[in-house]
Tab-separated table of C-alpha atoms in Angstrom:
chain	number	residue	atom	x	y	z
A	1	MET	CA	123.740	133.385	91.790
A	2	ASP	CA	122.605	136.206	94.042
A	3	MET	CA	119.268	135.339	95.422
A	4	HIS	CA	116.715	136.250	98.160
A	5	PHE	CA	113.669	134.256	99.175
A	6	ASP	CA	110.140	134.711	100.450
A	7	ILE	CA	107.907	131.904	102.139
A	8	GLU	CA	104.202	131.886	102.147
A	9	GLU	CA	102.019	129.491	103.983
A	10	ARG	CA	98.742	128.251	102.515
A	11	LEU	CA	95.831	126.134	103.376
A	12	PHE	CA	93.981	124.100	100.684
A	13	HIS	CA	90.569	122.637	100.986
A	14	PHE	CA	89.560	119.290	99.458
A	15	LYS	CA	86.356	119.122	97.400
A	16	GLN	CA	85.611	116.002	99.176
A	17	PRO	CA	87.137	114.142	102.188
A	18	ALA	CA	90.170	112.231	101.100
A	19	GLY	CA	90.061	108.857	103.060
A	20	THR	CA	92.818	106.559	103.878
A	21	SER	CA	93.261	103.838	106.437
A	22	ARG	CA	95.320	106.397	108.490
A	23	GLY	CA	92.583	108.822	108.631
A	24	VAL	CA	90.524	111.397	106.531
A	25	TYR	CA	91.955	114.700	104.927
A	26	THR	CA	89.791	117.709	104.641
A	27	THR	CA	92.509	120.364	104.179
A	28	ARG	CA	96.053	120.454	103.256
A	29	ARG	CA	98.788	122.765	104.374
A	30	SER	CA	101.753	123.881	101.963
A	31	TRP	CA	104.604	126.331	102.278
A	32	PHE	CA	105.700	128.011	99.036
A	33	VAL	CA	109.243	129.186	98.627
A	34	THR	CA	109.872	132.011	95.982
A	35	LEU	CA	113.429	132.605	95.026
A	36	THR	CA	114.352	135.745	93.286
A	37	ASP	CA	117.617	136.602	91.576
A	38	SER	CA	119.288	139.973	91.048
A	39	ASN	CA	117.510	140.386	87.677
A	40	GLY	CA	114.055	140.085	89.263
A	41	ASP	CA	113.423	136.628	87.850
A	42	ASN	CA	111.783	134.211	90.257
A	43	GLY	CA	111.064	130.612	90.695
A	44	VAL	CA	108.455	128.963	92.985
A	45	GLY	CA	108.354	125.598	94.790
A	46	GLU	CA	106.116	123.773	97.187
A	47	CYS	CA	106.932	122.244	100.510
A	48	ALA	CA	104.090	120.107	101.630
A	49	PRO	CA	104.701	117.538	104.422
A	50	LEU	CA	101.936	115.020	105.135
A	51	PRO	CA	100.859	115.072	108.832
A	52	ASN	CA	101.843	112.169	110.846
A	53	LEU	CA	103.626	110.519	107.812
A	54	SER	CA	106.410	112.632	106.349
A	55	CYS	CA	109.654	112.175	108.248
A	56	ASP	CA	110.001	116.028	108.324
A	57	ASP	CA	106.582	116.645	109.654
A	58	ILE	CA	108.003	118.610	112.530
A	59	PRO	CA	106.542	121.330	114.946
A	60	ASP	CA	108.999	123.981	113.855
A	61	TYR	CA	108.727	123.328	110.135
A	62	ALA	CA	108.494	126.915	109.108
A	63	ASP	CA	111.546	127.904	111.090
A	64	VAL	CA	113.692	124.962	109.717
A	65	LEU	CA	112.587	125.734	106.231
A	66	ASN	CA	113.527	129.360	106.654
A	67	GLY	CA	116.867	128.389	107.721
A	68	PHE	CA	117.567	126.125	104.633
A	69	ALA	CA	116.082	128.667	102.273
A	70	GLU	CA	118.462	131.395	103.718
A	71	ARG	CA	121.413	128.932	103.510
A	72	LEU	CA	120.521	128.296	99.787
A	73	CYS	CA	120.541	131.963	99.008
A	74	LYS	CA	123.829	132.332	100.823
A	75	GLU	CA	125.747	129.354	99.352
A	76	GLY	CA	123.866	129.098	95.930
A	77	GLU	CA	123.397	125.334	96.177
A	78	LEU	CA	121.371	122.757	98.129
A	79	CYS	CA	123.142	121.283	101.088
A	80	ASP	CA	123.410	117.592	101.832
A	81	GLU	CA	121.575	117.854	105.198
A	82	LEU	CA	118.290	118.543	103.122
A	83	SER	CA	118.188	114.800	102.279
A	84	HIS	CA	116.651	114.300	105.783
A	85	TYR	CA	113.966	116.909	105.030
A	86	PRO	CA	112.410	115.564	101.762
A	87	SER	CA	109.501	117.838	101.515
A	88	MET	CA	111.596	120.899	101.996
A	89	LEU	CA	114.225	119.599	99.650
A	90	PHE	CA	111.534	118.988	96.827
A	91	GLY	CA	110.135	122.451	97.224
A	92	LEU	CA	113.542	124.266	97.176
A	93	GLU	CA	114.748	121.985	94.212
A	94	THR	CA	111.548	123.061	92.392
A	95	ALA	CA	112.052	126.772	93.077
A	96	LEU	CA	115.742	126.565	91.914
A	97	MET	CA	114.758	124.793	88.707
A	98	SER	CA	111.899	127.169	88.143
A	99	LEU	CA	114.262	130.033	88.544
A	100	ARG	CA	116.997	128.701	86.204
A	101	HIS	CA	114.374	127.751	83.517
A	102	HIS	CA	112.577	131.093	83.808
A	103	SER	CA	109.451	129.069	83.771
A	104	GLN	CA	107.359	126.432	85.498
A	105	SER	CA	108.173	124.263	82.515
A	106	LEU	CA	111.016	122.273	84.278
A	107	SER	CA	111.982	119.781	81.563
A	108	ASP	CA	112.801	119.629	77.845
A	109	THR	CA	110.587	116.800	77.022
A	110	PRO	CA	107.634	116.083	74.732
A	111	PHE	CA	105.403	116.343	77.611
A	112	ALA	CA	106.788	119.981	78.407
A	113	GLN	CA	106.223	120.995	74.898
A	114	GLY	CA	102.604	119.810	74.896
A	115	LYS	CA	103.254	116.993	72.376
A	116	GLU	CA	102.603	114.016	74.592
A	117	GLY	CA	100.536	113.332	77.766
A	118	ILE	CA	101.328	111.070	80.649
A	119	PRO	CA	99.123	108.193	81.374
A	120	ILE	CA	97.579	108.260	84.900
A	121	ASN	CA	95.550	106.135	87.161
A	122	GLY	CA	92.208	107.255	88.402
A	123	LEU	CA	92.221	107.410	92.214
A	124	VAL	CA	89.236	106.167	94.169
A	125	TRP	CA	89.266	107.344	97.893
A	126	MET	CA	88.061	105.239	100.843
A	127	GLY	CA	84.492	105.624	101.954
A	128	THR	CA	81.491	103.371	102.561
A	129	TYR	CA	80.514	100.814	99.992
A	130	ASP	CA	77.626	103.099	98.792
A	131	GLU	CA	80.109	106.099	98.379
A	132	MET	CA	82.828	104.134	96.681
A	133	VAL	CA	80.742	102.440	94.034
A	134	PRO	CA	79.741	105.858	92.217
A	135	ARG	CA	83.325	107.024	92.584
A	136	ILE	CA	84.645	103.990	90.721
A	137	GLU	CA	81.734	104.307	88.110
A	138	GLU	CA	82.827	107.800	87.535
A	139	LYS	CA	86.541	106.819	86.796
A	140	LEU	CA	85.446	104.142	84.433
A	141	SER	CA	82.997	106.332	82.590
A	142	ARG	CA	85.789	108.915	82.191
A	143	GLY	CA	87.838	106.302	80.220
A	144	PHE	CA	90.550	105.455	82.783
A	145	ARG	CA	92.470	102.313	81.872
A	146	CYS	CA	93.857	102.051	85.362
A	147	VAL	CA	92.141	102.552	88.512
A	148	LYS	CA	93.788	102.653	92.061
A	149	ILE	CA	91.614	102.047	94.958
A	150	LYS	CA	92.224	102.774	98.621
A	151	ILE	CA	91.455	99.897	100.889
A	152	GLY	CA	91.763	98.901	104.528
A	153	ALA	CA	89.206	101.338	106.112
A	154	ILE	CA	85.987	99.590	105.562
A	155	ASP	CA	84.755	95.881	105.980
A	156	PHE	CA	87.050	93.687	103.952
A	157	ASP	CA	84.068	91.624	102.520
A	158	ASP	CA	82.698	95.041	101.302
A	159	GLU	CA	86.016	95.791	99.491
A	160	LEU	CA	86.002	92.447	97.831
A	161	GLN	CA	82.425	93.134	96.645
A	162	LEU	CA	83.595	96.475	95.018
A	163	LEU	CA	86.298	94.490	93.083
A	164	ARG	CA	83.842	91.823	92.183
A	165	HIS	CA	81.455	94.588	90.909
A	166	ILE	CA	84.292	95.988	88.530
A	167	ARG	CA	85.468	92.736	87.317
A	168	SER	CA	81.829	91.820	86.418
A	169	ARG	CA	81.879	94.662	83.963
A	170	PHE	CA	85.595	94.979	82.936
A	171	SER	CA	88.249	92.309	82.515
A	172	ALA	CA	91.885	92.707	83.432
A	173	ASP	CA	92.549	93.205	79.749
A	174	THR	CA	90.328	96.302	79.727
A	175	ILE	CA	90.956	97.851	83.202
A	176	GLU	CA	94.098	97.550	85.368
A	177	LEU	CA	93.410	97.608	89.040
A	178	ARG	CA	95.849	98.595	91.707
A	179	VAL	CA	94.945	98.641	95.448
A	180	ASP	CA	96.677	100.528	98.224
A	181	ALA	CA	96.339	99.307	101.809
A	182	ASN	CA	98.475	102.012	103.523
A	183	GLY	CA	99.634	99.467	105.880
A	184	ALA	CA	96.150	98.380	107.039
A	185	PHE	CA	96.809	94.531	107.147
A	186	HIS	CA	98.073	92.700	110.108
A	187	PRO	CA	101.102	90.436	109.206
A	188	ASP	CA	99.230	87.300	110.580
A	189	ASP	CA	96.274	87.610	108.014
A	190	ALA	CA	97.835	89.691	105.184
A	191	LEU	CA	98.692	86.778	103.087
A	192	ARG	CA	95.138	85.367	103.235
A	193	LYS	CA	93.635	88.699	102.420
A	194	MET	CA	96.082	89.029	99.383
A	195	ASP	CA	95.077	85.534	98.260
A	196	GLU	CA	91.388	86.609	98.194
A	197	LEU	CA	92.432	89.864	96.400
A	198	SER	CA	94.466	88.181	93.795
A	199	ARG	CA	91.246	86.495	92.434
A	200	PHE	CA	90.461	89.824	90.851
A	201	ASN	CA	93.485	89.852	88.707
A	202	LEU	CA	95.084	92.951	90.375
A	203	HIS	CA	98.110	94.607	89.138
A	204	SER	CA	99.593	95.171	92.567
A	205	ILE	CA	98.911	96.079	96.175
A	206	GLU	CA	100.781	98.889	97.933
A	207	GLN	CA	102.113	98.608	101.428
A	208	PRO	CA	99.930	95.727	102.705
A	209	ILE	CA	101.443	96.005	106.187
A	210	ARG	CA	102.726	98.949	108.195
A	211	LYS	CA	106.269	100.083	107.590
A	212	GLY	CA	109.246	98.877	109.541
A	213	GLN	CA	108.492	95.094	109.558
A	214	TRP	CA	111.253	94.262	107.032
A	215	GLU	CA	111.340	90.579	107.819
A	216	GLU	CA	107.559	90.233	107.663
A	217	MET	CA	107.353	92.298	104.401
A	218	ALA	CA	110.155	90.149	102.883
A	219	ARG	CA	108.192	86.962	103.808
A	220	LEU	CA	105.135	88.455	102.145
A	221	CYS	CA	106.921	89.348	99.007
A	222	ARG	CA	108.374	85.723	98.748
A	223	GLU	CA	104.995	84.157	99.317
A	224	THR	CA	102.380	86.584	97.847
A	225	PRO	CA	100.234	85.582	94.941
A	226	LEU	CA	99.906	89.512	94.278
A	227	PRO	CA	102.846	91.868	93.391
A	228	ILE	CA	103.732	94.095	96.214
A	229	ALA	CA	104.750	97.660	95.987
A	230	LEU	CA	106.510	99.625	98.770
A	231	ASP	CA	105.467	103.245	99.579
A	232	GLU	CA	105.529	104.193	103.177
A	233	GLU	CA	108.376	101.816	103.676
A	234	LEU	CA	110.675	104.144	101.978
A	235	ILE	CA	110.013	107.151	104.051
A	236	GLY	CA	112.979	108.263	106.150
A	237	ILE	CA	115.367	105.886	104.202
A	238	ASN	CA	117.704	108.606	102.929
A	239	ASP	CA	121.235	106.993	103.041
A	240	ILE	CA	122.056	105.092	99.993
A	241	ASP	CA	123.482	102.187	101.836
A	242	GLU	CA	120.336	101.819	103.954
A	243	LYS	CA	118.248	102.081	100.578
A	244	VAL	CA	120.301	99.199	99.219
A	245	ARG	CA	119.805	97.080	102.530
A	246	LEU	CA	116.052	97.690	102.317
A	247	ILE	CA	115.387	96.700	98.850
A	248	ASP	CA	117.825	93.679	98.943
A	249	THR	CA	116.268	92.487	102.170
A	250	ILE	CA	112.610	92.955	101.232
A	251	ARG	CA	112.874	92.338	97.430
A	252	PRO	CA	109.675	94.052	96.502
A	253	HIS	CA	108.245	93.858	93.026
A	254	PHE	CA	107.643	97.672	92.726
A	255	LEU	CA	108.463	100.965	94.373
A	256	VAL	CA	105.913	103.800	94.457
A	257	LEU	CA	107.934	107.139	94.565
A	258	LYS	CA	106.690	110.410	95.893
A	259	PRO	CA	109.391	113.087	95.847
A	260	SER	CA	107.918	115.055	98.838
A	261	LEU	CA	108.189	111.937	100.928
A	262	HIS	CA	111.124	109.848	99.382
A	263	GLY	CA	114.102	112.326	99.100
A	264	GLY	CA	113.013	114.886	96.771
A	265	MET	CA	113.834	114.883	93.037
A	266	ARG	CA	117.489	113.804	94.008
A	267	GLY	CA	116.208	110.860	96.139
A	268	THR	CA	113.577	109.846	93.628
A	269	ARG	CA	116.254	109.562	90.819
A	270	GLU	CA	118.354	107.415	93.244
A	271	TRP	CA	115.642	104.998	93.984
A	272	VAL	CA	114.795	104.591	90.435
A	273	ALA	CA	118.477	103.893	89.682
A	274	LEU	CA	118.930	101.422	92.479
A	275	ALA	CA	115.651	99.445	91.419
A	276	SER	CA	117.046	98.632	88.075
A	277	GLN	CA	120.673	97.859	89.076
A	278	ASN	CA	122.406	94.513	89.701
A	279	GLY	CA	119.497	92.568	88.189
A	280	ARG	CA	117.062	93.737	90.700
A	281	ASN	CA	114.366	94.413	88.043
A	282	ILE	CA	112.199	96.339	90.515
A	283	GLY	CA	109.464	98.212	88.789
A	284	THR	CA	108.812	101.917	89.739
A	285	TRP	CA	106.278	104.629	89.202
A	286	ILE	CA	105.969	108.190	90.397
A	287	THR	CA	102.945	109.735	92.241
A	288	SER	CA	102.069	112.957	93.862
A	289	ALA	CA	101.460	113.192	97.624
A	290	LEU	CA	98.491	115.537	97.621
A	291	GLU	CA	100.459	118.678	96.627
A	292	SER	CA	98.772	121.603	94.965
A	293	ASN	CA	99.262	122.094	91.178
A	294	ILE	CA	102.676	123.734	91.796
A	295	GLY	CA	104.124	120.400	93.313
A	296	LEU	CA	102.127	118.268	90.875
A	297	ASN	CA	103.602	120.188	87.814
A	298	ALA	CA	107.277	119.518	89.109
A	299	ILE	CA	106.573	115.875	89.662
A	300	ALA	CA	105.049	115.487	86.154
A	301	HIS	CA	108.050	117.068	84.580
A	302	LEU	CA	110.420	114.779	86.586
A	303	CYS	CA	108.300	111.757	85.599
A	304	ALA	CA	108.530	112.863	81.816
A	305	GLU	CA	112.349	113.302	82.190
A	306	LEU	CA	112.886	109.872	83.990
A	307	TYR	CA	110.523	107.596	82.038
A	308	GLY	CA	109.800	109.466	78.643
A	309	PRO	CA	109.351	109.886	75.886
A	310	HIS	CA	106.275	107.730	75.167
A	311	ILE	CA	105.526	106.754	78.708
A	312	LEU	CA	103.032	103.798	78.669
A	313	PHE	CA	102.916	102.880	82.365
A	314	PRO	CA	100.348	104.792	84.340
A	315	GLN	CA	101.566	107.236	86.860
A	316	GLY	CA	99.864	108.672	90.088
A	317	LEU	CA	99.383	112.183	88.817
A	318	GLY	CA	95.707	112.641	88.813
A	319	THR	CA	95.494	114.766	91.981
A	320	GLY	CA	95.208	118.210	90.363
A	321	GLN	CA	91.487	118.428	90.714
A	322	LEU	CA	91.309	117.589	94.463
A	323	PHE	CA	91.158	121.069	95.838
A	324	GLU	CA	88.483	123.802	95.758
A	325	ASP	CA	91.101	126.480	95.724
A	326	ASN	CA	93.913	124.939	93.932
A	327	ILE	CA	96.538	127.213	92.048
A	328	PRO	CA	95.876	127.477	88.286
A	329	MET	CA	98.500	125.925	86.228
A	330	PRO	CA	98.762	124.951	82.491
A	331	LEU	CA	97.854	121.322	83.298
A	332	GLU	CA	94.763	119.371	82.188
A	333	ILE	CA	93.581	115.852	82.158
A	334	ARG	CA	92.464	114.498	78.857
A	335	GLY	CA	90.919	111.187	79.214
A	336	ASP	CA	93.336	109.318	81.320
A	337	GLU	CA	96.441	111.395	80.431
A	338	LEU	CA	97.866	114.449	82.042
A	339	TRP	CA	98.947	117.181	79.478
A	340	VAL	CA	100.426	120.577	79.520
A	341	LYS	CA	98.204	123.008	77.837
A	342	PRO	CA	99.789	125.103	75.044
């Protein structure tokens, strides 16, 4: 396929600060790759590394991306080296799929046809106690059956009070609660904190301690009263043998997969396959990594392809309303589901 490319850098602005235990995001930078073939058809993909988190958050990002895009146009296929640059791989995969589909509809699924929605969790960003209470109330009032709460940045007792507030109104049968610590706990007191959290009938906790402490994380997974999901732990693990070693060492209960961080669409499919092989029975779900609607759309179609039809497990795809200046796409949230608009 004869192709040429164009790359555009763009800065998005959050409607409200997005707080995690690693810091607060107010803007988000993305690079958009447009591939155009000899017929004039084109496809667009988003490359969006997260600062100080993505393994390909590098100073010369634009130059390296330009080199990979040039190589794709020359060779007509994605090179294996891209597995070490997951956000670039994801963007180039998306652009190529979009070009081949002649559309941003990247799957042949009931979701793509506008016949089914994908259930999503409501995401509550970190803030003060007084800031987070109304954010939680807003998600509950909109009918979300699963709410994910970022923890680890404010006083732990205040976070327990937030959960106590929710459970005073909604039982675990009514609202599923997930918490994400983003590695905020210290190994010495993580088990104690998880024991206190487990009293609120939580679905799971993401990344209780920082990545790279495999033996400590394995111990927590053995002893925890609360199912543990890995997220940041998977970043930079791109070789299949290393993936097997990680999950067989730690033995987590879930993997939370972000294509921009965890190997693009190719790597995400590999993680999902490994999680279910050899009796591991590790659950998985897919979430966006604060991409614009271009990236979110691609992730949603991947999710529909991997888990559909009739997806019941809430996915992390509720980020399309984060930015003041997002790119319009035929996506909308209806209740607690993401839909493609006709």
